[in-house]
CSV table of C-alpha atoms and ligand atoms in Angstrom, one decimal:
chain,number,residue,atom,x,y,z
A,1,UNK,CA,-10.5,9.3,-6.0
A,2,UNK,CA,-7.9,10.6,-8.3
A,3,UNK,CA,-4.4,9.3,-8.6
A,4,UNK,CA,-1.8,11.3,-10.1
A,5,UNK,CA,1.9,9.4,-10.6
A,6,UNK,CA,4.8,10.9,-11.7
A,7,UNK,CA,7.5,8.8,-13.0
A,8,UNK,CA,10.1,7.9,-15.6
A,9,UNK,CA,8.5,4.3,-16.6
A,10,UNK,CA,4.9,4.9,-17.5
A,11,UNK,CA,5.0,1.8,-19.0
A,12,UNK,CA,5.2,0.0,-15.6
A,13,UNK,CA,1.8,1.1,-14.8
A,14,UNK,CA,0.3,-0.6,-17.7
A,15,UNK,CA,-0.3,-4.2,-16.4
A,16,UNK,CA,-1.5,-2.8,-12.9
A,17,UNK,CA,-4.2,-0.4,-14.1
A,18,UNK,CA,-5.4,-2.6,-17.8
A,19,UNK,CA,-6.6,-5.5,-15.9
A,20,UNK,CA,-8.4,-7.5,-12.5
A,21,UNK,CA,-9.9,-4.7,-9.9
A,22,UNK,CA,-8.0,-2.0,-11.0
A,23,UNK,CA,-9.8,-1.8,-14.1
A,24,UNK,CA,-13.5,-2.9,-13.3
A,25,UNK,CA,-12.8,0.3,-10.6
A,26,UNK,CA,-11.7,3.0,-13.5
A,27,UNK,CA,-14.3,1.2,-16.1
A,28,UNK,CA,-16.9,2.1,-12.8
A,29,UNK,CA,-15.4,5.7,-12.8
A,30,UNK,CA,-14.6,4.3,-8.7
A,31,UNK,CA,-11.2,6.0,-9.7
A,32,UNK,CA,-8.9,7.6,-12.4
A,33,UNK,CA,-5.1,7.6,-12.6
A,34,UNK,CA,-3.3,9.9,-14.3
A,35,UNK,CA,0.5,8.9,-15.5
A,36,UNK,CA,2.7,11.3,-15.9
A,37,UNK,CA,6.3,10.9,-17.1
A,38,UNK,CA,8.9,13.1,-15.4
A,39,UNK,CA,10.4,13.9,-19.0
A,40,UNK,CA,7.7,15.7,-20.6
A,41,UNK,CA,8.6,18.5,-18.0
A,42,UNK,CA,12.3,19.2,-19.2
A,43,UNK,CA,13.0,22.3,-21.3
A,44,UNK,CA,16.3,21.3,-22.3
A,45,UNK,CA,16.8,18.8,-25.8
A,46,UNK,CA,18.4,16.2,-24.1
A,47,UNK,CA,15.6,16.0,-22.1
A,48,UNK,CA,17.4,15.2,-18.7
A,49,UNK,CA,15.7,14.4,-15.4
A,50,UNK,CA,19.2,13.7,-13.8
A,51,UNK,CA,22.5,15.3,-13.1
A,52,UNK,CA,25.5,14.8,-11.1
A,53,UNK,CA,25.5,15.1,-7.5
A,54,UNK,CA,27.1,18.3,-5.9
A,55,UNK,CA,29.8,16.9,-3.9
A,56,UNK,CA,30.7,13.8,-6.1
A,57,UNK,CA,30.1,10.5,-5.3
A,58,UNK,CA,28.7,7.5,-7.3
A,59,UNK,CA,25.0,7.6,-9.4
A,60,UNK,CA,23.0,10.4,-10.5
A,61,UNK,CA,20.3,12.7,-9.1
A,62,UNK,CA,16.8,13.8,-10.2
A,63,UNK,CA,16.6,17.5,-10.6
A,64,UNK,CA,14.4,19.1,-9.0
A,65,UNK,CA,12.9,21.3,-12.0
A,66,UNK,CA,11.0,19.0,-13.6
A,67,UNK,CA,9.6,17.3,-10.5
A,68,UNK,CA,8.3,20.9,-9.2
A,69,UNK,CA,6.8,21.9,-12.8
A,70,UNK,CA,4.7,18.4,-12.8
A,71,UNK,CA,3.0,18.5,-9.8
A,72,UNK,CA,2.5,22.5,-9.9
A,73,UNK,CA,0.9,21.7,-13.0
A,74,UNK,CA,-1.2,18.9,-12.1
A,75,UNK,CA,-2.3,20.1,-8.5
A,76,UNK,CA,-3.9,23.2,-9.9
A,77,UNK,CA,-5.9,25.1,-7.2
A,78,UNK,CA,-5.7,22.4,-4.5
A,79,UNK,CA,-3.9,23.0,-1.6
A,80,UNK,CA,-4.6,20.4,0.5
A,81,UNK,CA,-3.7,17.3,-1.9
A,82,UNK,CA,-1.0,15.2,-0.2
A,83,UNK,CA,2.2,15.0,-2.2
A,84,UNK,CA,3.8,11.1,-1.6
A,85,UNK,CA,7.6,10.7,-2.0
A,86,UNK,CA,7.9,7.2,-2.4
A,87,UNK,CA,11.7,6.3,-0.8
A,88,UNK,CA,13.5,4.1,1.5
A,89,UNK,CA,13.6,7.2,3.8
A,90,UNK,CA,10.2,7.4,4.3
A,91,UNK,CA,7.5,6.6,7.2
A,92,UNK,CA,6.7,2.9,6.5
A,93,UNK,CA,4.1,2.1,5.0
A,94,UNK,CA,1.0,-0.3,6.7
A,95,UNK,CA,-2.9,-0.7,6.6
A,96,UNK,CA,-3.2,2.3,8.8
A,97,UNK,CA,-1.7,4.8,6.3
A,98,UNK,CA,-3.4,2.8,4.0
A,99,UNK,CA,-7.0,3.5,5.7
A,100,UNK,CA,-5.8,7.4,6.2
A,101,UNK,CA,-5.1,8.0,2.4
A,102,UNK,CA,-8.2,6.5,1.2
A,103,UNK,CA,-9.8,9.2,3.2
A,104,UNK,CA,-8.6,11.9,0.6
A,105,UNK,CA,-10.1,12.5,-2.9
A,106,UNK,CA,-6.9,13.0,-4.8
A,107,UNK,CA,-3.2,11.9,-4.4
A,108,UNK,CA,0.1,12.6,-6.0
A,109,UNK,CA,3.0,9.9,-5.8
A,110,UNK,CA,6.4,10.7,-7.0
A,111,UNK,CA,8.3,7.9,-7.9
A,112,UNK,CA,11.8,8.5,-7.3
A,113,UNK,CA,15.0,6.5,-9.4
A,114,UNK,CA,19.3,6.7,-9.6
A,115,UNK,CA,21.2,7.5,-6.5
A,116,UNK,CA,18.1,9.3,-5.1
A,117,UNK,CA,16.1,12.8,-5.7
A,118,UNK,CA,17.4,16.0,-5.2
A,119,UNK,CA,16.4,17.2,-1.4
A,120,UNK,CA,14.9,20.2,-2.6
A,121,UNK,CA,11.9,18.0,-3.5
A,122,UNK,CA,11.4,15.9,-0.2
A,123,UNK,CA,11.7,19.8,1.9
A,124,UNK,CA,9.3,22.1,-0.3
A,125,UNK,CA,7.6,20.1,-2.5
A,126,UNK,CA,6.5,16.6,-1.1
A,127,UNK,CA,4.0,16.6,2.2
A,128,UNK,CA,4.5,13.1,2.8
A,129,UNK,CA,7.2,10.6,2.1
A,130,UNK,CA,6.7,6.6,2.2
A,131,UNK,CA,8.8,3.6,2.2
A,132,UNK,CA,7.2,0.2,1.8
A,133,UNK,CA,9.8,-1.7,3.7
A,134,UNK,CA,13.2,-1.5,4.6
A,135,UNK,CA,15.1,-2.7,1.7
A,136,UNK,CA,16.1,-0.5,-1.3
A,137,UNK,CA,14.1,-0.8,-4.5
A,138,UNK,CA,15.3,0.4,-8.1
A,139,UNK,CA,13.0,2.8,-8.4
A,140,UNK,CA,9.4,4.2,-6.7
A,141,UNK,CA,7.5,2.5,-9.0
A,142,UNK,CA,6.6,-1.0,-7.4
A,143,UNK,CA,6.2,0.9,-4.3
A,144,UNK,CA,3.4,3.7,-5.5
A,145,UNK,CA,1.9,0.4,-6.9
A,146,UNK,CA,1.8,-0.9,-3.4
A,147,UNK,CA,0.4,1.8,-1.7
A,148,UNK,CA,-2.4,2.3,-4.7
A,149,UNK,CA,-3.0,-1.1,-4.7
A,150,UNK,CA,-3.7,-1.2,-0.4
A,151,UNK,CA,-5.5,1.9,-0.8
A,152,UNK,CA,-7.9,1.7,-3.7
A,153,UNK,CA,-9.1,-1.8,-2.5
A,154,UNK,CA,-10.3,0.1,0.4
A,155,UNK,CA,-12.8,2.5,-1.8
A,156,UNK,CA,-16.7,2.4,-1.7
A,157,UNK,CA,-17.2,-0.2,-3.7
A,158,UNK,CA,-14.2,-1.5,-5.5
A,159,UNK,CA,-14.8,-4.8,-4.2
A,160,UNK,CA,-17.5,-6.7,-4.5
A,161,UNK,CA,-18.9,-7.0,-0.9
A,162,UNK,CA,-18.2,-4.2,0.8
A,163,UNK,CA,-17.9,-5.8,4.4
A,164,UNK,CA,-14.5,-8.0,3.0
A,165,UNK,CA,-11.6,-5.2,3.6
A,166,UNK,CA,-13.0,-4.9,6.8
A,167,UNK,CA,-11.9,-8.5,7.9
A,168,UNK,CA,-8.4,-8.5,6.1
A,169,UNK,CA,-5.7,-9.5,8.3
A,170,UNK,CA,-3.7,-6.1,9.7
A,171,UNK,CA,-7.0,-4.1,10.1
A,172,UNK,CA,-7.3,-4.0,13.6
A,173,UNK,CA,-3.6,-5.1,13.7
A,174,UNK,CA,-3.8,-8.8,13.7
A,175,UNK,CA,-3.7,-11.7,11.1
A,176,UNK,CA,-6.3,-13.2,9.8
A,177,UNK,CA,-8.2,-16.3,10.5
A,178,UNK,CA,-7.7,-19.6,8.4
A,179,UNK,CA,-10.1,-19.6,5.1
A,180,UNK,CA,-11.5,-22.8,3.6
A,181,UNK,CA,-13.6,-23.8,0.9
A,182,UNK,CA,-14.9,-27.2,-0.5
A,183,UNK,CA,-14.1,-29.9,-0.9
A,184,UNK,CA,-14.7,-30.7,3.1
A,185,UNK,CA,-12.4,-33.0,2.4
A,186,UNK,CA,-8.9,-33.2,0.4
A,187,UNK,CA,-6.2,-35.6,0.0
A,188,UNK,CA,-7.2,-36.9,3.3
A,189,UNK,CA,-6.8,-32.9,4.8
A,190,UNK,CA,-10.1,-32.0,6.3
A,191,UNK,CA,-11.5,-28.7,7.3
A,192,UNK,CA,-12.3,-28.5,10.8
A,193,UNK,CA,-15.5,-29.4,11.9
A,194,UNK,CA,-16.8,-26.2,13.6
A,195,UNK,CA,-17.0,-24.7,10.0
A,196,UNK,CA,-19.0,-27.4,9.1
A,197,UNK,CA,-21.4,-26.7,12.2
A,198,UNK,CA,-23.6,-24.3,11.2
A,199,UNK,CA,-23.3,-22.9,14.6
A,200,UNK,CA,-22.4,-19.2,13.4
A,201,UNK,CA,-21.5,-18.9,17.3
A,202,UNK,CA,-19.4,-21.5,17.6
A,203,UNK,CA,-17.8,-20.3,14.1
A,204,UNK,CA,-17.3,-17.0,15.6
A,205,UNK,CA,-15.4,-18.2,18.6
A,206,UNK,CA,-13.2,-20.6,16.9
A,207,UNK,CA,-12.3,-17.5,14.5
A,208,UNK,CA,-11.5,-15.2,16.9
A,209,UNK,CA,-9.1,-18.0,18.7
A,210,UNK,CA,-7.5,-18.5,15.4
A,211,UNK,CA,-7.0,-14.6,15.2
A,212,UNK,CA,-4.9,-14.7,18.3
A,213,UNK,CA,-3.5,-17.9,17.5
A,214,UNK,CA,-2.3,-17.1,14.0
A,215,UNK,CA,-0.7,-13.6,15.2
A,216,UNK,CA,0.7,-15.0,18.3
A,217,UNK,CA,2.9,-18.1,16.2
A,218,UNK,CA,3.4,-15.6,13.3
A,219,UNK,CA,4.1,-11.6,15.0
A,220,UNK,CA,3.6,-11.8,18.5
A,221,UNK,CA,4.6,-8.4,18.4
A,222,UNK,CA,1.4,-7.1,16.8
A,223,UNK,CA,-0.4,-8.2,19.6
A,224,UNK,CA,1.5,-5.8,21.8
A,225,UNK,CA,0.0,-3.0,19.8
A,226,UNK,CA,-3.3,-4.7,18.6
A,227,UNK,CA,-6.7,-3.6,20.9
A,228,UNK,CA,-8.0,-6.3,22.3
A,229,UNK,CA,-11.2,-7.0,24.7
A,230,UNK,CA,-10.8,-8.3,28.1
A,231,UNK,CA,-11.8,-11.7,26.5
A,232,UNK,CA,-9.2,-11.3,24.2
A,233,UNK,CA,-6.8,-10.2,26.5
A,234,UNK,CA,-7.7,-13.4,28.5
A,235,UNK,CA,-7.3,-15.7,25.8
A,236,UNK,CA,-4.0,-14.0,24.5
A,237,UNK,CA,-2.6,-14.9,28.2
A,238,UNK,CA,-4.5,-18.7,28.0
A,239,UNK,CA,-2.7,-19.5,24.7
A,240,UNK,CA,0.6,-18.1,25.8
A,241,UNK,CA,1.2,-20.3,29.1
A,242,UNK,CA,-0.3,-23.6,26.7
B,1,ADE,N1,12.3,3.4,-3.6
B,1,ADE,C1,13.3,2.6,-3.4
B,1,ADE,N2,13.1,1.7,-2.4
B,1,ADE,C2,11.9,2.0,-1.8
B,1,ADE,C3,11.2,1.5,-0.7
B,1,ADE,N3,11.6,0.5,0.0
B,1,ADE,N4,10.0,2.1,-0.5
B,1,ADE,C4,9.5,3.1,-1.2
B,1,ADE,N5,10.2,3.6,-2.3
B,1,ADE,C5,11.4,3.1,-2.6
């Protein structure tokens, strides 16, 4: 996959991409990020990316020219390259968007900044626009860092065994079960004893209980949404009259 982000603090992207998985994945050639800073597409010699708004009001406003002129120019021939608006406004983001961008082979995130982007952008250049939660951020940055983060974990091979993204809590829309490790025993807190079993059936049972468990004390409504088996659906109803 190739990541293209446009933005007015390449410098934020630093951290993310120069160490842990992100960089074992690029060092791989599993992905390549290009970042691209908004500026280096102005004509003018103040180099501005902002203006005021038509209409008044408080902030500034990213013009549109320099947006359109960076992803014309790093799109190329591809017409079929999603094209992410990352902004309070958009479709929230979750592990099922996620799982549907990893799908593609190249994306394009816009990070937006001030008072907002001018709406030119979101109606005839963006495809797609995403919000990672509904409170207002300073700028798109942390949130493209989100969404790359969720989605590049989910690549062939980024992590080390490829069956672990498939048991992450939110994948088939519930929370995960409780993890342990040694010691067996710590501070007087043990593990619980079916791990210690070796009954791999048994282990299974108890983790799909906690599965239910977990999500019901946590966000009972996930499990309104979640597909469940009859089992499931039985032991949902068992935990919820107890
Ligand atoms: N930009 C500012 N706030 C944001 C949010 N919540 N999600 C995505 N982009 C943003």
């Amino acid at each position: 996959m190739h990541i293209d982000i446009l933005t007015l603090f390449p410098e934020m992207f630093q951290g993310m991409f120069g160490s842990g998985i992100f960089k074992r994945a690029i060092d791989q050639k599993l992905v390549s990020v290009g970042i691209h800073n908004i500026r280096d597409y102005t004509h003018d010699k103040h180099h501005s990316v902002d203006d005021y708004p038509y209409g008044g009001g408080a902030g500034m406003v990213l013009k549109p020219e320099p947006i359109f002129e960076a992803v014309e120019s790093i799109k190329g021939e591809s017409a079929t390259v999603p094209i992410i608006l990352l902004t309070p406004q958009g479709r929230l983001f979750s592990q099922q968007v996620a799982q549907e961008l990893s799908q593609y082979s190249h994306l394009i995130l816009i990070c937006g900044h001030y008072e907002g982007v001018d709406e030119r952008v979101r109606e005839h250049l963006a495809t797609d626009e995403l919000s990672i939660g509904d409170y207002v951020l300073s700028g798109g940055e942390l949130a493209a860092m989100v969404v790359i983060d969720a989605v590049v974990r989910l690549l062939p091979g980024v992590l080390g065994s490829a069956a672990s993204p498939l048991d992450d809590s939110h994948v088939a829309g519930l929370l995960e079960y409780p993890q342990y490790t040694r010691p067996a025993i710590y501070r007087g807190w043990s593990v619980p004893e079916v791990l210690l079993s070796g009954n791999h059936a048994q282990i299974a049972d108890w983790r799909r209980e906690q599965v239910i468990l977990r999500t019901l004390e946590r966000r009972p409504e996930l499990l309104d949404k979640a597909k469940l088996s009859s089992e499931e659906k039985g032991l949902v109803q068992k935990l919820r009259q107890s």
